[in-house]
Amino acid sequence: MIILIAGASHTGKTLLAQRMLEKYRYPYLCIDHLKMGLIRSGNTSLTPEDDDALTDYLWPIVREIVKTAIENRQNLIVEGCYIPFCWRQDFDERYLPSIRFVCLAMSERYIENHFNDIIGHESEIESRFVDTDSTKDVLKEDNKRMADGFERAGEQVSLIDLNYEQAIEKILA
């Protein structure tokens, strides 16, 4: 089984991947690690701020990793914000039954009521540089864009609205 975890920044994709790793004992690939490895090694001139270009650059690599894992009957959790809305189009019917997709998004109400908690947990699983660009408005816009994009593509979005832990537990159940 392949589990793809997508969503906006600060939604807890890495935390969910960590909890899935602990529950299922599946290895996981953080697309951000792949991104930074390619950037730091000089294998791309892209920078961490080139989000759309990074999706176009990274997704073909990640897609083929997913296919290879399925072909070898291996389990893998893949998480990151570089999964395109139309990801299903890249897999034929022999691959899709082996892929579980999860998209995390926070409601505007949740961001408004829990902004300090969201920012306070940004380094919960892995260290991040302090992101001074992460304002309430930026998070609301990013979450809406991701949720709308995946919903338009026919994907179900796990909306975090009132209680973060309950939303995550529902996904893990």
JSON list of C-alpha atoms in Angstrom, two decimals:
[
{"chain": "A", "resi": 1, "resn": "MET", "atom": "CA", "xyz": [0.00, 0.00, 0.00]},
{"chain": "A", "resi": 2, "resn": "ILE", "atom": "CA", "xyz": [1.16, 3.49, -0.88]},
{"chain": "A", "resi": 3, "resn": "ILE", "atom": "CA", "xyz": [-0.20, 6.37, 1.19]},
{"chain": "A", "resi": 4, "resn": "LEU", "atom": "CA", "xyz": [0.10, 9.81, -0.40]},
{"chain": "A", "resi": 5, "resn": "ILE", "atom": "CA", "xyz": [-0.33, 12.69, 2.05]},
{"chain": "A", "resi": 6, "resn": "ALA", "atom": "CA", "xyz": [-0.85, 16.12, 0.50]},
{"chain": "A", "resi": 7, "resn": "GLY", "atom": "CA", "xyz": [-1.96, 19.47, 1.83]},
{"chain": "A", "resi": 8, "resn": "ALA", "atom": "CA", "xyz": [-0.98, 23.00, 2.59]},
{"chain": "A", "resi": 9, "resn": "SER", "atom": "CA", "xyz": [2.01, 24.03, 4.66]},
{"chain": "A", "resi": 10, "resn": "HIS", "atom": "CA", "xyz": [1.59, 23.69, 8.44]},
{"chain": "A", "resi": 11, "resn": "THR", "atom": "CA", "xyz": [-1.34, 21.23, 8.25]},
{"chain": "A", "resi": 12, "resn": "GLY", "atom": "CA", "xyz": [0.56, 18.40, 9.91]},
{"chain": "A", "resi": 13, "resn": "LYS", "atom": "CA", "xyz": [1.44, 16.22, 6.91]},
{"chain": "A", "resi": 14, "resn": "THR", "atom": "CA", "xyz": [4.74, 15.18, 8.48]},
{"chain": "A", "resi": 15, "resn": "LEU", "atom": "CA", "xyz": [3.09, 14.51, 11.86]},
{"chain": "A", "resi": 16, "resn": "LEU", "atom": "CA", "xyz": [0.47, 12.33, 10.16]},
{"chain": "A", "resi": 17, "resn": "ALA", "atom": "CA", "xyz": [3.20, 10.48, 8.23]},
{"chain": "A", "resi": 18, "resn": "GLN", "atom": "CA", "xyz": [5.08, 9.89, 11.48]},
{"chain": "A", "resi": 19, "resn": "ARG", "atom": "CA", "xyz": [1.96, 8.53, 13.18]},
{"chain": "A", "resi": 20, "resn": "MET", "atom": "CA", "xyz": [1.26, 6.28, 10.19]},
{"chain": "A", "resi": 21, "resn": "LEU", "atom": "CA", "xyz": [4.85, 5.03, 10.29]},
{"chain": "A", "resi": 22, "resn": "GLU", "atom": "CA", "xyz": [4.37, 4.15, 13.96]},
{"chain": "A", "resi": 23, "resn": "LYS", "atom": "CA", "xyz": [0.98, 2.49, 13.35]},
{"chain": "A", "resi": 24, "resn": "TYR", "atom": "CA", "xyz": [1.68, 0.60, 10.12]},
{"chain": "A", "resi": 25, "resn": "ARG", "atom": "CA", "xyz": [5.48, 0.34, 10.25]},
{"chain": "A", "resi": 26, "resn": "TYR", "atom": "CA", "xyz": [5.67, 1.62, 6.66]},
{"chain": "A", "resi": 27, "resn": "PRO", "atom": "CA", "xyz": [8.72, 3.66, 5.69]},
{"chain": "A", "resi": 28, "resn": "TYR", "atom": "CA", "xyz": [8.05, 7.18, 4.53]},
{"chain": "A", "resi": 29, "resn": "LEU", "atom": "CA", "xyz": [9.49, 9.62, 2.09]},
{"chain": "A", "resi": 30, "resn": "CYS", "atom": "CA", "xyz": [9.28, 13.31, 2.84]},
{"chain": "A", "resi": 31, "resn": "ILE", "atom": "CA", "xyz": [9.23, 15.13, -0.50]},
{"chain": "A", "resi": 32, "resn": "ASP", "atom": "CA", "xyz": [10.83, 18.14, 1.24]},
{"chain": "A", "resi": 33, "resn": "HIS", "atom": "CA", "xyz": [13.92, 16.00, 1.95]},
{"chain": "A", "resi": 34, "resn": "LEU", "atom": "CA", "xyz": [14.14, 15.04, -1.71]},
{"chain": "A", "resi": 35, "resn": "LYS", "atom": "CA", "xyz": [13.70, 18.71, -2.66]},
{"chain": "A", "resi": 36, "resn": "MET", "atom": "CA", "xyz": [16.44, 19.92, -0.35]},
{"chain": "A", "resi": 37, "resn": "GLY", "atom": "CA", "xyz": [18.80, 17.12, -1.39]},
{"chain": "A", "resi": 38, "resn": "LEU", "atom": "CA", "xyz": [18.44, 18.08, -5.03]},
{"chain": "A", "resi": 39, "resn": "ILE", "atom": "CA", "xyz": [18.77, 21.81, -4.28]},
{"chain": "A", "resi": 40, "resn": "ARG", "atom": "CA", "xyz": [21.75, 21.50, -1.92]},
{"chain": "A", "resi": 41, "resn": "SER", "atom": "CA", "xyz": [23.57, 19.07, -4.20]},
{"chain": "A", "resi": 42, "resn": "GLY", "atom": "CA", "xyz": [23.32, 21.53, -7.08]},
{"chain": "A", "resi": 43, "resn": "ASN", "atom": "CA", "xyz": [21.23, 19.15, -9.20]},
{"chain": "A", "resi": 44, "resn": "THR", "atom": "CA", "xyz": [18.70, 21.92, -9.78]},
{"chain": "A", "resi": 45, "resn": "SER", "atom": "CA", "xyz": [18.83, 25.69, -9.88]},
{"chain": "A", "resi": 46, "resn": "LEU", "atom": "CA", "xyz": [15.37, 25.86, -8.26]},
{"chain": "A", "resi": 47, "resn": "THR", "atom": "CA", "xyz": [15.05, 27.32, -4.77]},
{"chain": "A", "resi": 48, "resn": "PRO", "atom": "CA", "xyz": [12.71, 26.38, -1.89]},
{"chain": "A", "resi": 49, "resn": "GLU", "atom": "CA", "xyz": [10.48, 29.32, -2.89]},
{"chain": "A", "resi": 50, "resn": "ASP", "atom": "CA", "xyz": [9.79, 27.96, -6.41]},
{"chain": "A", "resi": 51, "resn": "ASP", "atom": "CA", "xyz": [6.70, 25.98, -5.36]},
{"chain": "A", "resi": 52, "resn": "ASP", "atom": "CA", "xyz": [4.97, 25.46, -8.73]},
{"chain": "A", "resi": 53, "resn": "ALA", "atom": "CA", "xyz": [8.21, 24.73, -10.55]},
{"chain": "A", "resi": 54, "resn": "LEU", "atom": "CA", "xyz": [9.22, 22.34, -7.76]},
{"chain": "A", "resi": 55, "resn": "THR", "atom": "CA", "xyz": [5.98, 20.39, -8.16]},
{"chain": "A", "resi": 56, "resn": "ASP", "atom": "CA", "xyz": [6.68, 20.05, -11.90]},
{"chain": "A", "resi": 57, "resn": "TYR", "atom": "CA", "xyz": [10.27, 19.02, -11.17]},
{"chain": "A", "resi": 58, "resn": "LEU", "atom": "CA", "xyz": [9.73, 16.66, -8.23]},
{"chain": "A", "resi": 59, "resn": "TRP", "atom": "CA", "xyz": [6.45, 14.94, -9.08]},
{"chain": "A", "resi": 60, "resn": "PRO", "atom": "CA", "xyz": [7.81, 12.87, -12.02]},
{"chain": "A", "resi": 61, "resn": "ILE", "atom": "CA", "xyz": [10.51, 11.50, -9.71]},
{"chain": "A", "resi": 62, "resn": "VAL", "atom": "CA", "xyz": [8.08, 10.80, -6.86]},
{"chain": "A", "resi": 63, "resn": "ARG", "atom": "CA", "xyz": [5.54, 9.27, -9.27]},
{"chain": "A", "resi": 64, "resn": "GLU", "atom": "CA", "xyz": [8.10, 6.76, -10.51]},
{"chain": "A", "resi": 65, "resn": "ILE", "atom": "CA", "xyz": [9.19, 5.92, -6.95]},
{"chain": "A", "resi": 66, "resn": "VAL", "atom": "CA", "xyz": [5.53, 5.17, -6.17]},
{"chain": "A", "resi": 67, "resn": "LYS", "atom": "CA", "xyz": [5.17, 2.97, -9.25]},
{"chain": "A", "resi": 68, "resn": "THR", "atom": "CA", "xyz": [8.36, 1.08, -8.42]},
{"chain": "A", "resi": 69, "resn": "ALA", "atom": "CA", "xyz": [7.22, 0.46, -4.84]},
{"chain": "A", "resi": 70, "resn": "ILE", "atom": "CA", "xyz": [3.85, -0.86, -6.07]},
{"chain": "A", "resi": 71, "resn": "GLU", "atom": "CA", "xyz": [5.50, -3.10, -8.67]},
{"chain": "A", "resi": 72, "resn": "ASN", "atom": "CA", "xyz": [7.71, -4.53, -5.91]},
{"chain": "A", "resi": 73, "resn": "ARG", "atom": "CA", "xyz": [4.72, -4.94, -3.53]},
{"chain": "A", "resi": 74, "resn": "GLN", "atom": "CA", "xyz": [6.30, -2.56, -1.03]},
{"chain": "A", "resi": 75, "resn": "ASN", "atom": "CA", "xyz": [4.54, -0.23, 1.37]},
{"chain": "A", "resi": 76, "resn": "LEU", "atom": "CA", "xyz": [5.45, 3.45, 1.47]},
{"chain": "A", "resi": 77, "resn": "ILE", "atom": "CA", "xyz": [4.12, 6.70, 2.89]},
{"chain": "A", "resi": 78, "resn": "VAL", "atom": "CA", "xyz": [4.89, 9.76, 0.75]},
{"chain": "A", "resi": 79, "resn": "GLU", "atom": "CA", "xyz": [4.14, 13.20, 2.15]},
{"chain": "A", "resi": 80, "resn": "GLY", "atom": "CA", "xyz": [4.56, 16.70, 0.91]},
{"chain": "A", "resi": 81, "resn": "CYS", "atom": "CA", "xyz": [2.99, 19.71, -0.72]},
{"chain": "A", "resi": 82, "resn": "TYR", "atom": "CA", "xyz": [4.42, 18.83, -4.15]},
{"chain": "A", "resi": 83, "resn": "ILE", "atom": "CA", "xyz": [1.71, 16.35, -5.15]},
{"chain": "A", "resi": 84, "resn": "PRO", "atom": "CA", "xyz": [-0.27, 17.83, -8.04]},
{"chain": "A", "resi": 85, "resn": "PHE", "atom": "CA", "xyz": [-4.06, 18.08, -7.95]},
{"chain": "A", "resi": 86, "resn": "CYS", "atom": "CA", "xyz": [-4.33, 15.78, -10.99]},
{"chain": "A", "resi": 87, "resn": "TRP", "atom": "CA", "xyz": [-1.97, 13.10, -9.60]},
{"chain": "A", "resi": 88, "resn": "ARG", "atom": "CA", "xyz": [-4.39, 10.25, -10.48]},
{"chain": "A", "resi": 89, "resn": "GLN", "atom": "CA", "xyz": [-3.95, 10.92, -14.20]},
{"chain": "A", "resi": 90, "resn": "ASP", "atom": "CA", "xyz": [-0.36, 9.67, -13.90]},
{"chain": "A", "resi": 91, "resn": "PHE", "atom": "CA", "xyz": [-1.37, 6.16, -12.82]},
{"chain": "A", "resi": 92, "resn": "ASP", "atom": "CA", "xyz": [-3.28, 3.53, -14.77]},
{"chain": "A", "resi": 93, "resn": "GLU", "atom": "CA", "xyz": [-5.74, 1.09, -13.24]},
{"chain": "A", "resi": 94, "resn": "ARG", "atom": "CA", "xyz": [-3.09, -1.41, -12.15]},
{"chain": "A", "resi": 95, "resn": "TYR", "atom": "CA", "xyz": [-1.57, 1.16, -9.74]},
{"chain": "A", "resi": 96, "resn": "LEU", "atom": "CA", "xyz": [-4.56, 3.06, -8.34]},
{"chain": "A", "resi": 97, "resn": "PRO", "atom": "CA", "xyz": [-5.97, 0.27, -6.12]},
{"chain": "A", "resi": 98, "resn": "SER", "atom": "CA", "xyz": [-2.65, 0.27, -4.24]},
{"chain": "A", "resi": 99, "resn": "ILE", "atom": "CA", "xyz": [-2.73, 4.01, -3.47]},
{"chain": "A", "resi": 100, "resn": "ARG", "atom": "CA", "xyz": [-4.53, 5.67, -0.58]},
{"chain": "A", "resi": 101, "resn": "PHE", "atom": "CA", "xyz": [-4.69, 9.46, -0.89]},
{"chain": "A", "resi": 102, "resn": "VAL", "atom": "CA", "xyz": [-5.07, 11.84, 2.05]},
{"chain": "A", "resi": 103, "resn": "CYS", "atom": "CA", "xyz": [-5.29, 15.62, 1.74]},
{"chain": "A", "resi": 104, "resn": "LEU", "atom": "CA", "xyz": [-5.14, 17.68, 4.92]},
{"chain": "A", "resi": 105, "resn": "ALA", "atom": "CA", "xyz": [-6.62, 21.17, 5.01]},
{"chain": "A", "resi": 106, "resn": "MET", "atom": "CA", "xyz": [-7.53, 23.52, 7.84]},
{"chain": "A", "resi": 107, "resn": "SER", "atom": "CA", "xyz": [-10.71, 25.57, 7.82]},
{"chain": "A", "resi": 108, "resn": "GLU", "atom": "CA", "xyz": [-10.54, 29.33, 8.12]},
{"chain": "A", "resi": 109, "resn": "ARG", "atom": "CA", "xyz": [-12.23, 29.01, 11.51]},
{"chain": "A", "resi": 110, "resn": "TYR", "atom": "CA", "xyz": [-9.60, 26.55, 12.71]},
{"chain": "A", "resi": 111, "resn": "ILE", "atom": "CA", "xyz": [-6.75, 28.79, 11.56]},
{"chain": "A", "resi": 112, "resn": "GLU", "atom": "CA", "xyz": [-8.39, 31.84, 13.14]},
{"chain": "A", "resi": 113, "resn": "ASN", "atom": "CA", "xyz": [-8.92, 30.08, 16.49]},
{"chain": "A", "resi": 114, "resn": "HIS", "atom": "CA", "xyz": [-5.66, 28.09, 16.64]},
{"chain": "A", "resi": 115, "resn": "PHE", "atom": "CA", "xyz": [-3.08, 30.15, 14.76]},
{"chain": "A", "resi": 116, "resn": "ASN", "atom": "CA", "xyz": [-0.62, 30.34, 17.66]},
{"chain": "A", "resi": 117, "resn": "ASP", "atom": "CA", "xyz": [-0.88, 26.56, 18.20]},
{"chain": "A", "resi": 118, "resn": "ILE", "atom": "CA", "xyz": [-0.30, 25.93, 14.47]},
{"chain": "A", "resi": 119, "resn": "ILE", "atom": "CA", "xyz": [2.85, 28.06, 14.43]},
{"chain": "A", "resi": 120, "resn": "GLY", "atom": "CA", "xyz": [3.93, 26.66, 17.80]},
{"chain": "A", "resi": 121, "resn": "HIS", "atom": "CA", "xyz": [3.91, 23.11, 16.39]},
{"chain": "A", "resi": 122, "resn": "GLU", "atom": "CA", "xyz": [5.68, 23.87, 13.10]},
{"chain": "A", "resi": 123, "resn": "SER", "atom": "CA", "xyz": [8.82, 22.03, 14.26]},
{"chain": "A", "resi": 124, "resn": "GLU", "atom": "CA", "xyz": [7.00, 19.19, 16.02]},
{"chain": "A", "resi": 125, "resn": "ILE", "atom": "CA", "xyz": [8.55, 16.40, 13.96]},
{"chain": "A", "resi": 126, "resn": "GLU", "atom": "CA", "xyz": [11.41, 18.07, 12.11]},
{"chain": "A", "resi": 127, "resn": "SER", "atom": "CA", "xyz": [13.18, 21.37, 12.61]},
{"chain": "A", "resi": 128, "resn": "ARG", "atom": "CA", "xyz": [12.04, 24.23, 10.43]},
{"chain": "A", "resi": 129, "resn": "PHE", "atom": "CA", "xyz": [13.42, 27.65, 9.94]},
{"chain": "A", "resi": 130, "resn": "VAL", "atom": "CA", "xyz": [11.03, 30.20, 11.44]},
{"chain": "A", "resi": 131, "resn": "ASP", "atom": "CA", "xyz": [8.67, 31.15, 8.63]},
{"chain": "A", "resi": 132, "resn": "THR", "atom": "CA", "xyz": [7.79, 34.80, 9.13]},
{"chain": "A", "resi": 133, "resn": "ASP", "atom": "CA", "xyz": [5.62, 34.65, 5.98]},
{"chain": "A", "resi": 134, "resn": "SER", "atom": "CA", "xyz": [3.14, 32.30, 7.70]},
{"chain": "A", "resi": 135, "resn": "THR", "atom": "CA", "xyz": [0.43, 34.75, 8.66]},
{"chain": "A", "resi": 136, "resn": "LYS", "atom": "CA", "xyz": [-3.21, 33.85, 9.27]},
{"chain": "A", "resi": 137, "resn": "ASP", "atom": "CA", "xyz": [-4.16, 35.21, 5.87]},
{"chain": "A", "resi": 138, "resn": "VAL", "atom": "CA", "xyz": [-1.39, 33.30, 4.08]},
{"chain": "A", "resi": 139, "resn": "LEU", "atom": "CA", "xyz": [-2.38, 30.04, 5.80]},
{"chain": "A", "resi": 140, "resn": "LYS", "atom": "CA", "xyz": [-6.06, 30.59, 5.02]},
{"chain": "A", "resi": 141, "resn": "GLU", "atom": "CA", "xyz": [-5.30, 31.30, 1.37]},
{"chain": "A", "resi": 142, "resn": "ASP", "atom": "CA", "xyz": [-2.95, 28.32, 1.02]},
{"chain": "A", "resi": 143, "resn": "ASN", "atom": "CA", "xyz": [-5.40, 25.91, 2.71]},
{"chain": "A", "resi": 144, "resn": "LYS", "atom": "CA", "xyz": [-8.29, 27.12, 0.55]},
{"chain": "A", "resi": 145, "resn": "ARG", "atom": "CA", "xyz": [-6.22, 26.83, -2.62]},
{"chain": "A", "resi": 146, "resn": "MET", "atom": "CA", "xyz": [-5.15, 23.27, -1.79]},
{"chain": "A", "resi": 147, "resn": "ALA", "atom": "CA", "xyz": [-8.61, 22.13, -0.67]},
{"chain": "A", "resi": 148, "resn": "ASP", "atom": "CA", "xyz": [-10.33, 23.69, -3.69]},
{"chain": "A", "resi": 149, "resn": "GLY", "atom": "CA", "xyz": [-7.76, 22.28, -6.11]},
{"chain": "A", "resi": 150, "resn": "PHE", "atom": "CA", "xyz": [-8.00, 18.72, -4.83]},
{"chain": "A", "resi": 151, "resn": "GLU", "atom": "CA", "xyz": [-11.80, 18.88, -4.57]},
{"chain": "A", "resi": 152, "resn": "ARG", "atom": "CA", "xyz": [-12.02, 20.11, -8.19]},
{"chain": "A", "resi": 153, "resn": "ALA", "atom": "CA", "xyz": [-9.86, 17.12, -9.13]},
{"chain": "A", "resi": 154, "resn": "GLY", "atom": "CA", "xyz": [-12.42, 14.84, -7.43]},
{"chain": "A", "resi": 155, "resn": "GLU", "atom": "CA", "xyz": [-10.40, 14.12, -4.30]},
{"chain": "A", "resi": 156, "resn": "GLN", "atom": "CA", "xyz": [-11.76, 13.99, -0.78]},
{"chain": "A", "resi": 157, "resn": "VAL", "atom": "CA", "xyz": [-10.20, 16.51, 1.59]},
{"chain": "A", "resi": 158, "resn": "SER", "atom": "CA", "xyz": [-9.85, 15.83, 5.31]},
{"chain": "A", "resi": 159, "resn": "LEU", "atom": "CA", "xyz": [-10.88, 19.18, 6.76]},
{"chain": "A", "resi": 160, "resn": "ILE", "atom": "CA", "xyz": [-9.50, 20.10, 10.17]},
{"chain": "A", "resi": 161, "resn": "ASP", "atom": "CA", "xyz": [-12.20, 22.34, 11.58]},
{"chain": "A", "resi": 162, "resn": "LEU", "atom": "CA", "xyz": [-12.72, 22.10, 15.35]},
{"chain": "A", "resi": 163, "resn": "ASN", "atom": "CA", "xyz": [-10.30, 19.59, 16.84]},
{"chain": "A", "resi": 164, "resn": "TYR", "atom": "CA", "xyz": [-6.99, 18.68, 15.25]},
{"chain": "A", "resi": 165, "resn": "GLU", "atom": "CA", "xyz": [-6.44, 15.42, 17.15]},
{"chain": "A", "resi": 166, "resn": "GLN", "atom": "CA", "xyz": [-9.93, 14.13, 16.34]},
{"chain": "A", "resi": 167, "resn": "ALA", "atom": "CA", "xyz": [-9.41, 14.88, 12.65]},
{"chain": "A", "resi": 168, "resn": "ILE", "atom": "CA", "xyz": [-6.08, 13.00, 12.64]},
{"chain": "A", "resi": 169, "resn": "GLU", "atom": "CA", "xyz": [-7.51, 10.06, 14.61]},
{"chain": "A", "resi": 170, "resn": "LYS", "atom": "CA", "xyz": [-10.36, 9.77, 12.10]},
{"chain": "A", "resi": 171, "resn": "ILE", "atom": "CA", "xyz": [-7.79, 9.42, 9.30]},
{"chain": "A", "resi": 172, "resn": "LEU", "atom": "CA", "xyz": [-5.81, 6.84, 11.27]},
{"chain": "A", "resi": 173, "resn": "ALA", "atom": "CA", "xyz": [-8.89, 4.73, 12.11]}
]
